[in-house]
Short mmCIF file of C-alpha atoms in Angstrom, two decimals:
data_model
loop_
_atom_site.label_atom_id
_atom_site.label_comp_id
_atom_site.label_asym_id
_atom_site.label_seq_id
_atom_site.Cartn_x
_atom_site.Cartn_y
_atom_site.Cartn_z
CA UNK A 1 101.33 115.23 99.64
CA UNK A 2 100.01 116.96 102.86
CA UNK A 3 103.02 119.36 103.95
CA UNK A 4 103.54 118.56 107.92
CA UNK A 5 104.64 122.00 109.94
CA UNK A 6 107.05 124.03 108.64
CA UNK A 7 106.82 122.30 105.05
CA UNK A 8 110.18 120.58 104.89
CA UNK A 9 108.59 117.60 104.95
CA UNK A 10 105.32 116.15 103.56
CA UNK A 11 102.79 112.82 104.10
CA UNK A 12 101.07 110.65 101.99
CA UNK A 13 98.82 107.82 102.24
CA UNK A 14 97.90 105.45 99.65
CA UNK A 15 96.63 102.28 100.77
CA UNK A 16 98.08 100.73 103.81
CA UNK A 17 101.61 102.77 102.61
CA UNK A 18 102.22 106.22 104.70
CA UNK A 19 104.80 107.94 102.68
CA UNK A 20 107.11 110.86 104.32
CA UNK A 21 109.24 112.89 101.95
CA UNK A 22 112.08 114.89 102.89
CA UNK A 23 111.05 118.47 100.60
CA UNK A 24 114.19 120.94 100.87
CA UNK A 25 115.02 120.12 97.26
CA UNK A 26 117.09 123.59 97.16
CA UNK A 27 119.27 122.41 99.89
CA UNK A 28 119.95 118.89 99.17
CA UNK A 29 117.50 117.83 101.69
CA UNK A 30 120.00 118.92 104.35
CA UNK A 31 118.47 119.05 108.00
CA UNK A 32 118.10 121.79 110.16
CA UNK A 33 116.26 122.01 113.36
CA UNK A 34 113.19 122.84 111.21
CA UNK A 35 112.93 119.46 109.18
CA UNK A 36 113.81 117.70 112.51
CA UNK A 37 110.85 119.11 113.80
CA UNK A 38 108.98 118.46 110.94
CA UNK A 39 110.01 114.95 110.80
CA UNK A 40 109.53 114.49 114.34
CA UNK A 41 105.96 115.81 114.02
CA UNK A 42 105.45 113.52 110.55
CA UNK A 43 106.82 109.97 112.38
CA UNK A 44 103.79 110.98 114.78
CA UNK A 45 101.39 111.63 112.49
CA UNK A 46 101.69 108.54 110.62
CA UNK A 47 101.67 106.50 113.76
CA UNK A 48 98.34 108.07 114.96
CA UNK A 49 96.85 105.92 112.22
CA UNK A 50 95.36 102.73 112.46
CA UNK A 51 95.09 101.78 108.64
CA UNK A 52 99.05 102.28 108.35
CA UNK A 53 100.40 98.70 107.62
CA UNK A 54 103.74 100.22 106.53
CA UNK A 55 106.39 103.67 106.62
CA UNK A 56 108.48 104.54 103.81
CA UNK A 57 110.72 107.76 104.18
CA UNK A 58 112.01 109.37 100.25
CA UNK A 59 113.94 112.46 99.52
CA UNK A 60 112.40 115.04 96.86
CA UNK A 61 114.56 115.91 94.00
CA UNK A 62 117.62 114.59 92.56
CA UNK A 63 119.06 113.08 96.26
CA UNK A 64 117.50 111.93 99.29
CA UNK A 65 119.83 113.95 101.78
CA UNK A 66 123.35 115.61 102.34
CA UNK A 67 123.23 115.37 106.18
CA UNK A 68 122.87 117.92 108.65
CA UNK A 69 122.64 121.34 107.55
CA UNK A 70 126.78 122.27 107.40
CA UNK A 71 125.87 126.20 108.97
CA UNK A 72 123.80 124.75 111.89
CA UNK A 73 126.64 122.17 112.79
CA UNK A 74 129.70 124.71 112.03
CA UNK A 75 127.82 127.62 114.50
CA UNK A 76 126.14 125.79 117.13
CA UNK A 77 127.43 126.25 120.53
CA UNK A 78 127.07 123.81 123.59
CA UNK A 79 123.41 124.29 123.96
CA UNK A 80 122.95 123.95 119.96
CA UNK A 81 124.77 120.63 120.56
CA UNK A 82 122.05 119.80 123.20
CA UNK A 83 119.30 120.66 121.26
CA UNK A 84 120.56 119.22 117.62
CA UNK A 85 121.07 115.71 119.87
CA UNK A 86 117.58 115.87 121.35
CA UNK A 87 115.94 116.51 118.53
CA UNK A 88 117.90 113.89 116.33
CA UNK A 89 116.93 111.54 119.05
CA UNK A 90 113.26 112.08 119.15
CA UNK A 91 112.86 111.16 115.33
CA UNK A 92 115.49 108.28 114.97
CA UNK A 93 114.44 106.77 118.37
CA UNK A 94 110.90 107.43 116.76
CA UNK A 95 111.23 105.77 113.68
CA UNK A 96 112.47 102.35 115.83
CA UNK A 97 109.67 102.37 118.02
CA UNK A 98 107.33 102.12 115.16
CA UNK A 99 105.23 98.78 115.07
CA UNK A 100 104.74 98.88 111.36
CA UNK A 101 107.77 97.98 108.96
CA UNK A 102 109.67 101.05 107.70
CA UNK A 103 111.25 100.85 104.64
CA UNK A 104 113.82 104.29 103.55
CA UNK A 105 114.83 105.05 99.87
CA UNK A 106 118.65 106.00 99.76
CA UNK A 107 118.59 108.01 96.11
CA UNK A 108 122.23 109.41 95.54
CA UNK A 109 123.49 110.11 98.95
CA UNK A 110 122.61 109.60 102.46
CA UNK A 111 125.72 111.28 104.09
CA UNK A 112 126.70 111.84 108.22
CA UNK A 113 123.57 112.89 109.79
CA UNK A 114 121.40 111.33 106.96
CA UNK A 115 123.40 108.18 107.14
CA UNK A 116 122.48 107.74 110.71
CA UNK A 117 119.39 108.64 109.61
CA UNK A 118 118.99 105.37 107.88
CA UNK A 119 119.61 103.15 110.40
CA UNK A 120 116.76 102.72 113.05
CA UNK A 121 114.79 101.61 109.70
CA UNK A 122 113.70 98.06 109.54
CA UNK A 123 115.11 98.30 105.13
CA UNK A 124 117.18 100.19 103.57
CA UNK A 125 117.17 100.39 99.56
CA UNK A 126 120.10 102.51 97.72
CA UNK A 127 121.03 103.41 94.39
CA UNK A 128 123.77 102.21 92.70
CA UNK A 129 125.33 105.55 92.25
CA UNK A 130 124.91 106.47 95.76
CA UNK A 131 127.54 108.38 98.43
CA UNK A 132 126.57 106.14 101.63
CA UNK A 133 128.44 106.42 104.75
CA UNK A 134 130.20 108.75 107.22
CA UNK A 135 132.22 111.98 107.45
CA UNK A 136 132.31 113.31 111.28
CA UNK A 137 135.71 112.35 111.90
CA UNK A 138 137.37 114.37 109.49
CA UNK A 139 134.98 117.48 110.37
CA UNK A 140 136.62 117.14 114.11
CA UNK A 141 133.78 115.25 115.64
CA UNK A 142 132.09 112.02 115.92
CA UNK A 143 128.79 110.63 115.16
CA UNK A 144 126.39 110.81 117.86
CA UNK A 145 122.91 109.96 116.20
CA UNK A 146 123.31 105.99 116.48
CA UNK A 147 126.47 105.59 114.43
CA UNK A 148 128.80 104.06 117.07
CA UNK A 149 125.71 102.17 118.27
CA UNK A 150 123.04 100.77 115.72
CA UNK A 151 125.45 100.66 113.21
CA UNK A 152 127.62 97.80 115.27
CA UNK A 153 124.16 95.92 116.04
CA UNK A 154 123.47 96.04 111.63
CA UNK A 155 127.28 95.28 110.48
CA UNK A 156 129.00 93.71 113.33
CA UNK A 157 131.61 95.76 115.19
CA UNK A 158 134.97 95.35 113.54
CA UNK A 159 133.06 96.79 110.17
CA UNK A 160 131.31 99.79 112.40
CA UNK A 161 134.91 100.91 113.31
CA UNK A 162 136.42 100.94 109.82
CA UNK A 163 132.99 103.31 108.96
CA UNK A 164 133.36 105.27 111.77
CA UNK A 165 136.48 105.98 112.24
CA UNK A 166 137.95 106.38 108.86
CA UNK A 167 134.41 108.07 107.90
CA UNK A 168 134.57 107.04 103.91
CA UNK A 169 131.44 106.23 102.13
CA UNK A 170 130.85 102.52 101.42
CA UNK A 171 129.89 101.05 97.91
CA UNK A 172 126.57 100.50 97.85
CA UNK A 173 126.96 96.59 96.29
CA UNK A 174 129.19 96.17 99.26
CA UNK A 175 127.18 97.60 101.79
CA UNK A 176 124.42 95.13 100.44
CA UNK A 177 126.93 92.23 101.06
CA UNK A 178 127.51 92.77 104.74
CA UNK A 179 123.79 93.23 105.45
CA UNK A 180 123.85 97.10 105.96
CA UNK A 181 121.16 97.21 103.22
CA UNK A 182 118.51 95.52 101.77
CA UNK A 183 118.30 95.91 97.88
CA UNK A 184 120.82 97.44 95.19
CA UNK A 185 118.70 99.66 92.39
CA UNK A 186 119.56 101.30 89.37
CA UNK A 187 119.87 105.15 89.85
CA UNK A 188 116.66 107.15 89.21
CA UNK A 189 114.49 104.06 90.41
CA UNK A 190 114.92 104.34 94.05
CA UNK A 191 111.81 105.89 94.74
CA UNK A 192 109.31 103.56 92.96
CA UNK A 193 112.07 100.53 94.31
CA UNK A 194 111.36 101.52 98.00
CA UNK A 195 107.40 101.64 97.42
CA UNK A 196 107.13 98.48 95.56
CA UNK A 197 109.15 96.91 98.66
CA UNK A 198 106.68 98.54 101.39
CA UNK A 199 103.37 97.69 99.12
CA UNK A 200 105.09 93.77 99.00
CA UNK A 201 105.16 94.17 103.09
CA UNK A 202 101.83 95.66 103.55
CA UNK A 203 100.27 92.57 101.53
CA UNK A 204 101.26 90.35 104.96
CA UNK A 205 99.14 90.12 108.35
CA UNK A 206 99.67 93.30 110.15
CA UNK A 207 99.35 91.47 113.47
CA UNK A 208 101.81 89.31 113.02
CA UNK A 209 104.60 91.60 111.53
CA UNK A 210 104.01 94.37 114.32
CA UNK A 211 104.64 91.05 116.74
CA UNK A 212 107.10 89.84 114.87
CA UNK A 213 109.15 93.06 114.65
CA UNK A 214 108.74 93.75 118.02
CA UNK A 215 110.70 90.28 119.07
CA UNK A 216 112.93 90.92 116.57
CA UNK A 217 114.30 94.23 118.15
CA UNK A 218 114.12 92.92 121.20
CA UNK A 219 116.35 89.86 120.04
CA UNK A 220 119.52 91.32 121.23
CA UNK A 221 118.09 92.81 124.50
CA UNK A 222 116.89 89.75 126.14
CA UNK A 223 118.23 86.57 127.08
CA UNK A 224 117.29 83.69 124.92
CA UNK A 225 115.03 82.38 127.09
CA UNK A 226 113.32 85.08 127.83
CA UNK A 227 113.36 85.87 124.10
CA UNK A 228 111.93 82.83 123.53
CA UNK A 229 109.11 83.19 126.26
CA UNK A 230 108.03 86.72 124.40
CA UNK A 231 107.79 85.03 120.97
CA UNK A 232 105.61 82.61 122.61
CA UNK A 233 103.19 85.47 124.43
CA UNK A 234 103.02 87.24 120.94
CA UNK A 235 101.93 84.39 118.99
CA UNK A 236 99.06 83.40 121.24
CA UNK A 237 97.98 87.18 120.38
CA UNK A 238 97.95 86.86 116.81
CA UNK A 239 96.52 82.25 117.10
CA UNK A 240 92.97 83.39 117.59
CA UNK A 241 92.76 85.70 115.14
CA UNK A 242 90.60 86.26 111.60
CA UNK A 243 94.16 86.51 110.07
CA UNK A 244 95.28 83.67 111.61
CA UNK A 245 91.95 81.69 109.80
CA UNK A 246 92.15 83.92 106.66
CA UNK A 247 95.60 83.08 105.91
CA UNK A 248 95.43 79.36 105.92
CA UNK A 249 91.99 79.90 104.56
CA UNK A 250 93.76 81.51 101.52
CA UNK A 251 96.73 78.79 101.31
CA UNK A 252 94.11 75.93 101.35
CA UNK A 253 91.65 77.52 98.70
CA UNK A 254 94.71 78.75 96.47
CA UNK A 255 94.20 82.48 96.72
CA UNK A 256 95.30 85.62 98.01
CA UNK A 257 94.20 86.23 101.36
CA UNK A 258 92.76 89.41 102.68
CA UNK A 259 94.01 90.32 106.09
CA UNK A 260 91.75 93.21 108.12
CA UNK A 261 94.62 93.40 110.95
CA UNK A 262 92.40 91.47 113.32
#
């Protein structure tokens, strides 16, 4: 693990896989304006690299995160607001604009901050044991890292307001049956749960997941024609393409196929 400015959060690449790791095991993982930074600077270093195929995001020791650091949120003034919102909307705005698939490994808790933390990811995997969900509302405040407005574009809206506004956690099986994540793993196996996921994704044709994760976000944004129209313009980039030939190549010949991401 390469440590990435301050420390509080490392890289690793093995394979295609980039793997970023949360490392402020003696405070729960808890974020401060230092391991926003840190994060901030990670998302970018991982996207400066070509042979990423896919992003997976861990916490190091016993629980992936506790949320914002409880100090920083209890003393910050009106600029501290400013500059806890811009920086929590740099990474989580940066982690959605990512072409690759992201994949982030919930072991524990993911609580508040590190709930909305979750959500620009493209999967979300959680222990069985884990505290997921919200807790602004009964601190005197709301969330205002994406939970009043990805979390109604993952759950639906009626759902959003009941974890908003009430700000329990959610079982994990349940939050699994309304689609807010992916897989359901026994505790103490998140970590090798989430890479096994992103090492399944980063068998497929890079070109056409980045394409087809870009429609997909885009899904909601865009009329359906138009939506339409874009799918159209992104397959013709991917049509003429050794992946395109290697893949059916592969099918036809019954073997794997070995995509070079051109």
């Amino acid at each position: 693990m390469q440590p990435i400015g301050s420390g509080t959060v490392a890289v690793s690449f093995e394979d295609h896989r980039a793997d970023v790791l949360l490392d402020r095991p003696e405070k729960r993982n808890a974020m401060d304006l230092t391991v926003v930074d840190d994060l901030r600077a990670a998302i970018e270093t991982v996207d400066d690299r070509e042979d990423v195929r896919v992003l997976t995001l861990l916490g190091n020791g016993p629980v992936f995160s506790a949320g914002m650091d409880l100090e920083l949120m209890a003393e910050a003034d009106m600029d501290g607001h400013q500059e806890i919102y811009d920086g929590l909307r740099g990474v989580f705005d940066g982690i959605e604009a990512l072409s690759v698939p992201t994949v982030v490994g919930i072991e524990k808790a993911a609580i508040a901050g590190a709930f909305e933390l979750t959500l620009p990811f493209d999967f979300r995997i959680i222990g069985a044991d884990a505290a997921y969900g919200l807790k602004e509302t009964k601190l005197g405040i709301f969330p205002f890292g994406g939970g009043t407005q990805r979390l109604p574009r993952l759950i639906g809206l009626a759902k959003a307001k009941e974890l908003v506004l009430k700000s329990d956690t959610i079982d994990p099986d349940e939050a699994e049956r309304i689609g807010l994540v992916n897989e359901v793993v026994e505790p103490g196996t998140v970590d090798e749960a989430t890479r096994a996921y992103a090492d399944e994704l980063a068998t497929r044709a890079p070109m056409g997941m980045t394409r087809a994760k870009g429609c997909l976000n885009s899904a909601f944004d865009v009329s359906l024609e138009e939506g339409l129209d874009m799918e159209y313009e992104r397959s013709r980039e991917v049509w003429d393409s050794h992946d395109h030939r290697e893949g059916f190549a592969a099918m036809l010949e019954d073997r794997e196929p070995e995509f070079e991401g051109e």
